[in-house]
Amino acid sequence: MADALKVGIAGLGTVGASLVRIIQSRADELATTCGRAIEITAVTARDKSRDRGLDLSGISWIDTPEALASEADIDVFVELMGGAEGAAARSVRTALERGLHVVTANKALLAASGVELAKIAEERGALLNFEAAVAGGIPVIKALRESLTGNTVSRVYGIMNGTCNYILTRMEKEGLSFADCLKEAQRLGYAEADPAFDIEGNDTAHKLAILTTLAFGTQIAPDEIYLEGISNISIEDIHAAADLGYRIKLLGVAQRTETGIEQRVHPTMVPRDSVIAQVDGVTNAVAVESDILGELLMVGPGAGGNATASAVLGDIADIAKSQLGTQRVPVLGTPAVALAPYKRAQMQSHEGGYFIRLTVADRTGVFASIATCMAENGISLESIVQRGKPDGAESSKTIILVTHATMEDSVRKAVDAIKAESYLAGEPQVIRIERPQTF
Ligand code: NAP
Ligand code: HSE
């Protein structure tokens, strides 16, 4: 049997601790599958004294991630700390420059510096694997990077944040508050160190930026993503969506258009009977539409220690099996030097259906005025309904509009025109509607 693959792990939190337990408990099976043992030889984290419930005997504790990357006797540097900058960025760069293979679950780092890191890896003949960075345990990176080679992708979209999907599901099904659901997601180890990254959509945007590059062969462009999170989705929106036959999901969508590639992350109403609407809790789903294969949907656990460690372990096993140790697959699907510039399609030209919820004074003529603002901007309505406020307030009413496919620009202009009227009694809520082709 070949020599053991020596692994150094930086970060022993939710994912790192799960990874250590899995590698230790399945040592024999892994050695058989990979043709060589996988041995954790060195680890690091911030606090050496913390009891992590792990058996670290026989494993060297290294004081800093940078020292682990630059000095330790390892073949693979596994980064499970997080953050686009700081120790994670420094140590991953150092490890690659040293020619070590790197495995990371850090989507923030890849979104910010993925192309630069891929170039270093490709120059040094090192592998940079990051299956866990997008959609937790779902093997979506491998699918796009390897299995769909030759396909022209037209759209990639999905539920890519377990925390948000968990919150939206429990709010809808159990009537729990947003804050309580978030606390529970944090307790279960789903949320980022700063959960604002989850609920404001940044985490989904980081993942989408990575998928866009793999799907369309363009430079990573996380700052070119239209971004809205779920923090202003109320239980009233969730109930209104249900009444209309929809569920609300935080989707990331990247699609080829005539003017460029549209990248957007926002709460989205999807038809209740679509497959993607049934994806609940921490589960993620990623759909890919391409010309040769057609439509592909991958569904599975999107966050949590074991689900994520499963993907990290798959990446380590790939390295262990690659006896040559040279780069066989470009890190980002296309060699980093050959990635095309990213050309953004403007959000104003996005076309789709819209849900618009307005809280208005209960006055004669309001309905007609709203209908006029819509018509003047060329918006055709699928439905318009008026309801009393759930709190029973007599003086205001809720009006819910659903549009046929229309341009984002027209919707923004119509909503601005309504805002200029005197009858609005609250900020309008606008939620885009997505109708998946198959799923
Ligand atoms: P976590 O529970 O917060 O653990 C982070 C670990 O990194 C801790 O052990 C911490 O040390 C260590 N660390 C942080 N900064 C450090 C520094 N400057 N020097 C040394 N050690 C440092 O995070 P996690 O949930 O395991 O996530 C790790 C990575 O995986 C992140 O990039 C995250 O986005 C990604 N990810 C997470 C999930 C998930 O479901 N949790 C899923 C997919 C991807 P101490 O323990 O001593 O504080
Ligand atoms: N915080 C992330 C999520 C972890 O909730 O999806 C998985 O990337």
Short mmCIF file of C-alpha atoms and ligand atoms in Angstrom, two decimals:
data_model
loop_
_atom_site.label_atom_id
_atom_site.label_comp_id
_atom_site.label_asym_id
_atom_site.label_seq_id
_atom_site.Cartn_x
_atom_site.Cartn_y
_atom_site.Cartn_z
CA MET A 1 0.00 0.00 0.00
CA ALA A 2 1.22 3.53 -0.77
CA ASP A 3 2.36 5.82 2.04
CA ALA A 4 -0.37 7.39 4.17
CA LEU A 5 -1.72 10.75 3.04
CA LYS A 6 -0.75 13.22 5.76
CA VAL A 7 -3.53 15.69 6.49
CA GLY A 8 -3.33 18.93 8.48
CA ILE A 9 -6.60 20.51 9.60
CA ALA A 10 -7.01 24.21 10.42
CA GLY A 11 -10.31 24.72 12.27
CA LEU A 12 -11.94 22.28 14.69
CA GLY A 13 -15.43 23.77 14.94
CA THR A 14 -18.67 22.30 13.60
CA VAL A 15 -17.14 20.95 10.38
CA GLY A 16 -13.55 20.33 11.51
CA ALA A 17 -14.59 18.32 14.59
CA SER A 18 -16.99 16.19 12.51
CA LEU A 19 -14.23 15.56 9.98
CA VAL A 20 -11.78 14.40 12.67
CA ARG A 21 -14.37 12.00 14.13
CA ILE A 22 -15.27 10.54 10.74
CA ILE A 23 -11.66 10.03 9.59
CA GLN A 24 -10.73 8.41 12.92
CA SER A 25 -13.77 6.15 13.07
CA ARG A 26 -13.48 4.93 9.45
CA ALA A 27 -9.73 4.59 9.11
CA ASP A 28 -9.78 1.02 7.80
CA GLU A 29 -12.55 1.56 5.22
CA LEU A 30 -10.86 4.71 3.97
CA ALA A 31 -7.51 2.98 3.57
CA THR A 32 -9.15 0.23 1.54
CA THR A 33 -11.15 2.63 -0.65
CA CYS A 34 -8.31 5.06 -1.26
CA GLY A 35 -5.51 2.52 -1.51
CA ARG A 36 -3.63 4.30 1.26
CA ALA A 37 -4.34 5.43 4.80
CA ILE A 38 -5.60 8.94 5.52
CA GLU A 39 -3.81 10.15 8.61
CA ILE A 40 -4.46 13.39 10.49
CA THR A 41 -0.98 14.42 11.54
CA ALA A 42 -1.45 18.03 12.65
CA VAL A 43 -4.27 20.38 13.65
CA THR A 44 -4.79 23.94 14.75
CA ALA A 45 -7.59 26.15 16.06
CA ARG A 46 -7.76 29.35 18.07
CA ASP A 47 -8.11 27.86 21.55
CA LYS A 48 -5.87 24.89 22.36
CA SER A 49 -7.40 24.39 25.80
CA ARG A 50 -10.99 23.99 24.63
CA ASP A 51 -12.53 20.57 25.19
CA ARG A 52 -13.88 19.54 21.78
CA GLY A 53 -14.74 15.97 22.70
CA LEU A 54 -12.05 14.84 20.26
CA ASP A 55 -9.18 12.39 20.69
CA LEU A 56 -6.21 14.41 19.49
CA SER A 57 -3.56 12.12 20.99
CA GLY A 58 -0.73 11.44 18.55
CA ILE A 59 -1.68 14.52 16.51
CA SER A 60 0.61 17.57 16.61
CA TRP A 61 -1.00 20.81 17.75
CA ILE A 62 0.41 23.69 15.69
CA ASP A 63 0.01 27.18 17.10
CA THR A 64 -1.22 29.00 14.01
CA PRO A 65 -2.79 28.14 10.64
CA GLU A 66 0.06 29.95 8.90
CA ALA A 67 2.61 27.71 10.66
CA LEU A 68 0.57 24.61 9.81
CA ALA A 69 0.55 25.65 6.15
CA SER A 70 4.21 26.63 5.94
CA GLU A 71 6.07 24.22 8.21
CA ALA A 72 4.13 21.10 9.12
CA ASP A 73 4.97 17.74 7.55
CA ILE A 74 1.69 17.33 5.65
CA ASP A 75 0.49 16.56 2.10
CA VAL A 76 -2.90 18.25 2.35
CA PHE A 77 -3.89 21.46 4.13
CA VAL A 78 -7.59 21.42 5.08
CA GLU A 79 -8.98 24.89 5.82
CA LEU A 80 -12.14 24.87 7.95
CA MET A 81 -11.93 28.24 9.71
CA GLY A 82 -13.89 30.56 7.42
CA GLY A 83 -13.55 34.19 6.34
CA ALA A 84 -12.55 35.82 3.07
CA GLU A 85 -9.46 37.36 4.61
CA GLY A 86 -7.15 36.89 7.59
CA ALA A 87 -5.79 33.55 8.70
CA ALA A 88 -7.80 31.50 6.20
CA ALA A 89 -6.66 33.52 3.18
CA ARG A 90 -3.05 33.73 4.33
CA SER A 91 -2.70 30.05 5.17
CA VAL A 92 -4.41 28.74 2.03
CA ARG A 93 -2.19 30.92 -0.15
CA THR A 94 0.91 29.80 1.74
CA ALA A 95 -0.03 26.12 1.45
CA LEU A 96 -0.63 26.38 -2.30
CA GLU A 97 2.60 28.31 -2.86
CA ARG A 98 4.38 25.53 -1.01
CA GLY A 99 2.79 23.07 -3.45
CA LEU A 100 0.50 21.45 -0.86
CA HIS A 101 -2.92 20.26 -1.92
CA VAL A 102 -5.71 22.26 -0.29
CA VAL A 103 -9.26 21.34 0.65
CA THR A 104 -11.56 24.09 1.88
CA ALA A 105 -15.25 24.64 2.65
CA ASN A 106 -14.76 28.41 2.60
CA LYS A 107 -17.06 29.96 -0.01
CA ALA A 108 -16.34 33.52 1.16
CA LEU A 109 -12.64 33.01 0.42
CA LEU A 110 -13.28 31.38 -2.95
CA ALA A 111 -15.73 34.07 -4.03
CA ALA A 112 -13.20 36.77 -3.15
CA SER A 113 -9.96 35.12 -4.32
CA GLY A 114 -10.86 31.89 -6.10
CA VAL A 115 -9.32 32.79 -9.46
CA GLU A 116 -6.06 33.96 -7.90
CA LEU A 117 -5.86 30.81 -5.75
CA ALA A 118 -6.71 28.59 -8.72
CA LYS A 119 -3.83 30.17 -10.68
CA ILE A 120 -1.38 29.45 -7.87
CA ALA A 121 -2.65 25.87 -7.58
CA GLU A 122 -2.42 25.29 -11.32
CA GLU A 123 1.09 26.77 -11.50
CA ARG A 124 2.27 24.61 -8.61
CA GLY A 125 0.52 21.43 -9.72
CA ALA A 126 -1.47 21.38 -6.50
CA LEU A 127 -5.09 20.37 -6.14
CA LEU A 128 -7.56 22.87 -4.70
CA ASN A 129 -10.81 21.09 -3.86
CA PHE A 130 -13.89 22.81 -2.43
CA GLU A 131 -16.91 20.55 -2.78
CA ALA A 132 -18.22 21.58 0.66
CA ALA A 133 -18.22 25.26 -0.23
CA VAL A 134 -21.51 25.07 -2.13
CA ALA A 135 -24.68 23.28 -1.02
CA GLY A 136 -23.04 21.33 1.83
CA GLY A 137 -22.96 17.62 1.10
CA ILE A 138 -24.40 17.79 -2.44
CA PRO A 139 -21.69 16.97 -5.02
CA VAL A 140 -22.54 19.96 -7.20
CA ILE A 141 -18.97 21.16 -7.77
CA LYS A 142 -17.91 17.80 -9.14
CA ALA A 143 -21.03 17.70 -11.33
CA LEU A 144 -20.33 21.09 -12.89
CA ARG A 145 -16.55 20.87 -12.94
CA GLU A 146 -16.28 17.36 -14.32
CA SER A 147 -19.50 15.54 -15.17
CA LEU A 148 -21.11 18.25 -17.32
CA THR A 149 -18.01 19.04 -19.37
CA GLY A 150 -19.04 19.89 -22.95
CA ASN A 151 -22.54 21.00 -21.98
CA THR A 152 -23.56 24.60 -22.57
CA VAL A 153 -25.33 25.67 -19.39
CA SER A 154 -28.22 28.10 -19.74
CA ARG A 155 -29.27 28.39 -16.10
CA VAL A 156 -28.14 27.24 -12.69
CA TYR A 157 -30.31 28.00 -9.69
CA GLY A 158 -31.31 26.69 -6.34
CA ILE A 159 -31.68 26.82 -2.60
CA MET A 160 -28.12 27.17 -1.40
CA ASN A 161 -28.41 28.32 2.18
CA GLY A 162 -29.57 25.81 4.78
CA THR A 163 -30.07 28.41 7.49
CA CYS A 164 -32.50 30.50 5.41
CA ASN A 165 -34.42 27.48 4.18
CA TYR A 166 -34.65 26.17 7.73
CA ILE A 167 -35.98 29.53 8.96
CA LEU A 168 -38.55 29.91 6.15
CA THR A 169 -39.76 26.33 6.58
CA ARG A 170 -40.25 26.52 10.33
CA MET A 171 -41.89 29.95 10.15
CA GLU A 172 -44.39 28.57 7.63
CA LYS A 173 -45.02 25.12 9.09
CA GLU A 174 -44.82 25.85 12.81
CA GLY A 175 -45.58 29.55 13.02
CA LEU A 176 -42.31 30.20 14.89
CA SER A 177 -40.73 33.65 14.91
CA PHE A 178 -37.83 34.53 12.62
CA ALA A 179 -35.57 35.16 15.63
CA ASP A 180 -36.35 31.79 17.28
CA CYS A 181 -35.73 29.88 14.04
CA LEU A 182 -32.40 31.63 13.55
CA LYS A 183 -31.32 30.81 17.11
CA GLU A 184 -32.11 27.15 16.50
CA ALA A 185 -30.20 27.14 13.19
CA GLN A 186 -27.20 28.55 15.05
CA ARG A 187 -27.51 25.92 17.78
CA LEU A 188 -27.56 23.17 15.15
CA GLY A 189 -24.32 24.48 13.58
CA TYR A 190 -25.92 25.58 10.27
CA ALA A 191 -25.30 29.32 10.48
CA GLU A 192 -22.14 31.24 9.63
CA ALA A 193 -20.05 32.73 12.45
CA ASP A 194 -21.85 35.99 11.57
CA PRO A 195 -25.41 34.89 10.67
CA ALA A 196 -26.01 38.15 8.80
CA PHE A 197 -24.11 36.45 5.96
CA ASP A 198 -26.87 33.85 5.83
CA ILE A 199 -30.00 35.95 6.26
CA GLU A 200 -28.88 38.90 4.14
CA GLY A 201 -28.07 36.54 1.26
CA ASN A 202 -24.27 37.04 1.12
CA ASP A 203 -23.56 33.36 1.72
CA THR A 204 -25.86 32.38 -1.15
CA ALA A 205 -24.19 35.04 -3.30
CA HIS A 206 -20.73 33.61 -2.56
CA LYS A 207 -21.95 30.16 -3.57
CA LEU A 208 -23.72 31.45 -6.66
CA ALA A 209 -20.59 33.31 -7.79
CA ILE A 210 -18.63 30.05 -7.62
CA LEU A 211 -21.32 28.11 -9.52
CA THR A 212 -21.52 30.84 -12.19
CA THR A 213 -17.81 30.48 -12.88
CA LEU A 214 -18.03 26.70 -13.10
CA ALA A 215 -21.17 26.80 -15.24
CA PHE A 216 -20.30 29.63 -17.62
CA GLY A 217 -16.47 29.67 -17.60
CA THR A 218 -16.31 33.31 -16.52
CA GLN A 219 -14.27 35.13 -13.87
CA ILE A 220 -15.77 34.98 -10.37
CA ALA A 221 -17.86 38.14 -9.89
CA PRO A 222 -19.46 38.18 -6.42
CA ASP A 223 -19.91 41.97 -6.47
CA GLU A 224 -22.01 41.79 -9.64
CA ILE A 225 -24.85 39.91 -7.98
CA TYR A 226 -28.22 41.49 -7.31
CA LEU A 227 -28.77 40.74 -3.63
CA GLU A 228 -31.75 40.64 -1.28
CA GLY A 229 -31.92 38.51 1.86
CA ILE A 230 -34.87 37.16 3.83
CA SER A 231 -34.79 39.47 6.82
CA ASN A 232 -37.83 41.46 5.65
CA ILE A 233 -39.97 38.42 4.80
CA SER A 234 -42.89 38.41 7.21
CA ILE A 235 -45.29 35.69 8.21
CA GLU A 236 -47.90 37.72 6.32
CA ASP A 237 -45.92 37.24 3.08
CA ILE A 238 -45.56 33.52 3.76
CA HIS A 239 -49.32 33.16 4.32
CA ALA A 240 -50.20 35.30 1.29
CA ALA A 241 -47.87 33.17 -0.85
CA ALA A 242 -49.53 30.00 0.44
CA ASP A 243 -53.01 31.37 -0.35
CA LEU A 244 -51.87 32.02 -3.92
CA GLY A 245 -50.39 28.53 -4.33
CA TYR A 246 -46.72 29.43 -3.77
CA ARG A 247 -43.98 28.96 -1.19
CA ILE A 248 -41.18 31.42 -0.50
CA LYS A 249 -37.57 30.25 -0.92
CA LEU A 250 -34.30 32.16 -0.97
CA LEU A 251 -33.00 31.32 -4.45
CA GLY A 252 -29.72 32.03 -6.14
CA VAL A 253 -30.12 32.18 -9.90
CA ALA A 254 -27.52 32.59 -12.65
CA GLN A 255 -28.72 32.56 -16.23
CA ARG A 256 -27.40 33.31 -19.65
CA THR A 257 -29.27 36.18 -21.32
CA GLU A 258 -28.81 38.03 -24.60
CA THR A 259 -26.99 40.85 -22.81
CA GLY A 260 -24.80 38.88 -20.41
CA ILE A 261 -25.09 36.65 -17.37
CA GLU A 262 -27.75 37.54 -14.84
CA GLN A 263 -26.83 36.69 -11.25
CA ARG A 264 -29.40 37.30 -8.54
CA VAL A 265 -30.16 36.21 -5.00
CA HIS A 266 -33.55 37.07 -3.55
CA PRO A 267 -36.60 35.61 -1.81
CA THR A 268 -38.62 33.96 -4.53
CA MET A 269 -42.14 32.59 -4.79
CA VAL A 270 -42.16 29.14 -6.40
CA PRO A 271 -45.29 27.16 -7.27
CA ARG A 272 -46.25 24.97 -4.30
CA ASP A 273 -46.40 21.83 -6.44
CA SER A 274 -42.89 22.31 -7.91
CA VAL A 275 -40.17 20.00 -6.59
CA ILE A 276 -38.07 22.91 -5.40
CA ALA A 277 -40.97 24.16 -3.25
CA GLN A 278 -40.95 20.84 -1.38
CA VAL A 279 -37.30 21.22 -0.36
CA ASP A 280 -37.60 21.94 3.33
CA GLY A 281 -35.46 22.68 6.34
CA VAL A 282 -31.69 22.58 6.03
CA THR A 283 -31.97 20.69 2.73
CA ASN A 284 -30.54 22.43 -0.36
CA ALA A 285 -31.33 21.92 -4.04
CA VAL A 286 -29.35 22.93 -7.10
CA ALA A 287 -30.80 22.71 -10.61
CA VAL A 288 -28.73 22.93 -13.79
CA GLU A 289 -30.24 23.41 -17.25
CA SER A 290 -27.89 22.51 -20.08
CA ASP A 291 -28.11 21.59 -23.74
CA ILE A 292 -26.77 18.05 -23.89
CA LEU A 293 -28.01 16.63 -20.58
CA GLY A 294 -31.18 18.70 -20.22
CA GLU A 295 -32.32 19.39 -16.68
CA LEU A 296 -30.60 18.07 -13.59
CA LEU A 297 -31.70 18.54 -9.99
CA MET A 298 -29.54 17.67 -7.03
CA VAL A 299 -31.11 17.69 -3.55
CA GLY A 300 -29.48 16.95 -0.22
CA PRO A 301 -28.28 18.21 3.16
CA GLY A 302 -26.98 21.75 2.77
CA ALA A 303 -25.29 22.43 6.10
CA GLY A 304 -24.27 20.88 9.39
CA GLY A 305 -21.16 19.11 10.62
CA ASN A 306 -21.55 15.65 9.12
CA ALA A 307 -23.05 16.72 5.78
CA THR A 308 -20.26 19.20 5.21
CA ALA A 309 -17.53 16.90 6.49
CA SER A 310 -18.78 14.26 4.04
CA ALA A 311 -17.98 16.59 1.14
CA VAL A 312 -14.61 17.57 2.65
CA LEU A 313 -13.71 13.91 3.09
CA GLY A 314 -14.65 13.20 -0.54
CA ASP A 315 -12.21 15.91 -1.61
CA ILE A 316 -9.44 14.47 0.59
CA ALA A 317 -10.12 10.98 -0.75
CA ASP A 318 -9.82 12.28 -4.33
CA ILE A 319 -6.37 13.59 -3.47
CA ALA A 320 -5.40 10.34 -1.79
CA LYS A 321 -6.45 8.39 -4.89
CA SER A 322 -4.61 10.66 -7.29
CA GLN A 323 -1.28 8.86 -7.14
CA LEU A 324 0.31 11.29 -9.57
CA GLY A 325 -0.56 14.18 -7.33
CA THR A 326 -0.75 16.51 -10.30
CA GLN A 327 -3.64 18.71 -11.31
CA ARG A 328 -5.91 16.68 -13.56
CA VAL A 329 -9.01 18.86 -13.55
CA PRO A 330 -8.75 22.67 -13.68
CA VAL A 331 -9.74 24.06 -10.29
CA LEU A 332 -12.61 26.09 -11.74
CA GLY A 333 -13.50 23.73 -14.58
CA THR A 334 -11.74 25.98 -17.12
CA PRO A 335 -8.00 26.74 -16.63
CA ALA A 336 -7.85 29.93 -14.52
CA VAL A 337 -5.89 31.83 -17.19
CA ALA A 338 -8.57 31.04 -19.79
CA LEU A 339 -11.64 32.21 -17.84
CA ALA A 340 -13.63 34.79 -19.81
CA PRO A 341 -14.42 38.23 -18.36
CA TYR A 342 -17.77 38.30 -16.60
CA LYS A 343 -20.40 40.36 -18.46
CA ARG A 344 -23.31 41.37 -16.27
CA ALA A 345 -26.92 41.44 -17.41
CA GLN A 346 -28.62 44.35 -15.61
CA MET A 347 -31.32 43.48 -13.09
CA GLN A 348 -33.65 46.10 -14.60
CA SER A 349 -33.97 43.91 -17.66
CA HIS A 350 -34.91 40.79 -15.66
CA GLU A 351 -38.25 39.46 -16.82
CA GLY A 352 -40.61 37.43 -14.67
CA GLY A 353 -43.73 37.43 -12.55
CA TYR A 354 -44.00 39.59 -9.43
CA PHE A 355 -45.94 39.49 -6.17
CA ILE A 356 -46.55 42.96 -4.78
CA ARG A 357 -48.06 43.49 -1.33
CA LEU A 358 -49.26 46.99 -0.46
CA THR A 359 -50.63 48.29 2.82
CA VAL A 360 -52.94 51.17 1.97
CA ALA A 361 -55.43 53.51 3.59
CA ASP A 362 -58.98 52.19 3.25
CA ARG A 363 -60.19 54.93 0.89
CA THR A 364 -62.28 55.11 -2.26
CA GLY A 365 -60.22 55.22 -5.44
CA VAL A 366 -57.10 53.46 -4.13
CA PHE A 367 -57.76 50.29 -6.07
CA ALA A 368 -58.26 52.25 -9.28
CA SER A 369 -55.12 54.32 -8.72
CA ILE A 370 -52.98 51.20 -8.21
CA ALA A 371 -54.43 49.60 -11.34
CA THR A 372 -53.61 52.81 -13.27
CA CYS A 373 -49.98 52.86 -12.06
CA MET A 374 -49.63 49.27 -13.25
CA ALA A 375 -51.28 49.89 -16.62
CA GLU A 376 -49.24 53.04 -17.28
CA ASN A 377 -46.08 50.95 -16.94
CA GLY A 378 -47.38 48.25 -19.25
CA ILE A 379 -47.86 45.68 -16.49
CA SER A 380 -50.51 43.05 -17.02
CA LEU A 381 -52.03 41.68 -13.81
CA GLU A 382 -52.79 38.03 -13.18
CA SER A 383 -54.73 38.88 -10.00
CA ILE A 384 -55.46 41.70 -7.59
CA VAL A 385 -57.10 41.07 -4.24
CA GLN A 386 -57.91 43.21 -1.23
CA ARG A 387 -57.92 41.97 2.35
CA GLY A 388 -58.40 43.36 5.81
CA LYS A 389 -55.17 43.62 7.81
CA PRO A 390 -54.50 40.47 9.89
CA ASP A 391 -54.32 42.66 13.01
CA GLY A 392 -57.90 43.77 12.32
CA ALA A 393 -56.92 47.45 11.85
CA GLU A 394 -59.93 49.10 10.28
CA SER A 395 -58.15 52.05 8.76
CA SER A 396 -55.82 50.13 6.43
CA LYS A 397 -56.14 47.27 3.96
CA THR A 398 -53.72 44.91 2.26
CA ILE A 399 -53.76 44.76 -1.52
CA ILE A 400 -51.95 41.88 -3.19
CA LEU A 401 -51.09 41.96 -6.87
CA VAL A 402 -49.63 39.17 -8.96
CA THR A 403 -48.29 40.19 -12.36
CA HIS A 404 -47.86 38.27 -15.57
CA ALA A 405 -44.25 38.16 -16.86
CA THR A 406 -42.99 41.72 -16.93
CA MET A 407 -39.74 43.69 -16.77
CA GLU A 408 -38.13 44.54 -13.42
CA ASP A 409 -37.74 48.11 -14.62
CA SER A 410 -41.51 48.46 -15.17
CA VAL A 411 -42.28 47.06 -11.72
CA ARG A 412 -39.85 49.46 -10.05
CA LYS A 413 -41.38 52.42 -11.89
CA ALA A 414 -44.93 51.34 -11.01
CA VAL A 415 -44.04 50.88 -7.34
CA ASP A 416 -42.32 54.30 -7.29
CA ALA A 417 -45.47 55.83 -8.77
CA ILE A 418 -47.59 54.19 -6.04
CA LYS A 419 -45.16 55.40 -3.39
CA ALA A 420 -45.68 58.96 -4.64
CA GLU A 421 -49.41 58.67 -3.84
CA SER A 422 -50.72 59.60 -0.40
CA TYR A 423 -52.57 56.40 0.48
CA LEU A 424 -49.62 54.05 1.15
CA ALA A 425 -49.46 53.05 4.84
CA GLY A 426 -46.27 50.98 4.81
CA GLU A 427 -43.28 50.01 2.67
CA PRO A 428 -44.41 47.94 -0.38
CA GLN A 429 -43.22 44.36 -0.47
CA VAL A 430 -42.09 43.00 -3.85
CA ILE A 431 -41.22 39.32 -4.28
CA ARG A 432 -40.18 37.83 -7.61
CA ILE A 433 -41.90 34.70 -8.90
CA GLU A 434 -39.90 31.92 -10.55
CA ARG A 435 -41.54 29.10 -12.46
CA PRO A 436 -39.08 26.24 -12.78
CA GLN A 437 -39.34 24.46 -16.15
CA THR A 438 -39.39 20.92 -14.81
CA PHE A 439 -38.65 21.10 -11.13
P1 NAP B 1 -16.96 27.15 13.33
O1 NAP B 1 -17.79 26.14 14.00
O2 NAP B 1 -17.10 28.56 13.72
O3 NAP B 1 -15.44 26.70 13.49
C1 NAP B 1 -14.38 27.51 13.07
C2 NAP B 1 -13.08 26.89 13.56
O4 NAP B 1 -11.99 27.66 13.07
C3 NAP B 1 -12.95 26.89 15.09
O5 NAP B 1 -12.38 25.69 15.51
C4 NAP B 1 -12.01 28.06 15.37
O6 NAP B 1 -11.21 27.86 16.51
C5 NAP B 1 -11.14 28.03 14.13
N1 NAP B 1 -10.59 29.34 13.81
C6 NAP B 1 -11.25 30.45 13.44
N2 NAP B 1 -10.40 31.46 13.23
C7 NAP B 1 -9.17 30.97 13.48
C8 NAP B 1 -7.86 31.53 13.47
N3 NAP B 1 -7.64 32.81 13.15
N4 NAP B 1 -6.83 30.74 13.79
C9 NAP B 1 -7.03 29.44 14.12
N5 NAP B 1 -8.24 28.85 14.16
C10 NAP B 1 -9.29 29.62 13.84
O7 NAP B 1 -17.18 27.11 11.75
P2 NAP B 1 -17.76 25.91 10.87
O8 NAP B 1 -19.25 25.98 10.89
O9 NAP B 1 -17.08 24.66 11.23
O10 NAP B 1 -17.34 26.41 9.40
C11 NAP B 1 -16.02 26.29 8.95
C12 NAP B 1 -15.98 26.64 7.46
O11 NAP B 1 -16.84 25.75 6.75
C13 NAP B 1 -16.47 28.05 7.11
O12 NAP B 1 -15.77 28.51 5.98
C14 NAP B 1 -17.93 27.82 6.74
O13 NAP B 1 -18.44 28.81 5.88
C15 NAP B 1 -17.81 26.50 6.03
N6 NAP B 1 -19.03 25.70 5.97
C16 NAP B 1 -19.74 25.47 7.09
C17 NAP B 1 -20.87 24.67 7.03
C18 NAP B 1 -21.70 24.39 8.24
O14 NAP B 1 -22.78 23.79 8.08
N7 NAP B 1 -21.27 24.74 9.45
C19 NAP B 1 -21.26 24.15 5.80
C20 NAP B 1 -20.50 24.40 4.65
C21 NAP B 1 -19.39 25.19 4.75
P3 NAP B 1 -11.82 27.75 18.01
O15 NAP B 1 -12.67 26.51 17.99
O16 NAP B 1 -10.65 27.60 18.89
O17 NAP B 1 -12.61 29.00 18.21
N1 HSE B 2 -24.30 28.79 6.75
C1 HSE B 2 -24.38 27.95 5.61
C2 HSE B 2 -25.81 27.56 5.35
C3 HSE B 2 -23.52 26.73 5.82
O1 HSE B 2 -26.65 27.76 6.24
O2 HSE B 2 -26.11 27.06 4.28
C4 HSE B 2 -23.43 25.87 4.60
O3 HSE B 2 -22.68 26.49 3.62
#
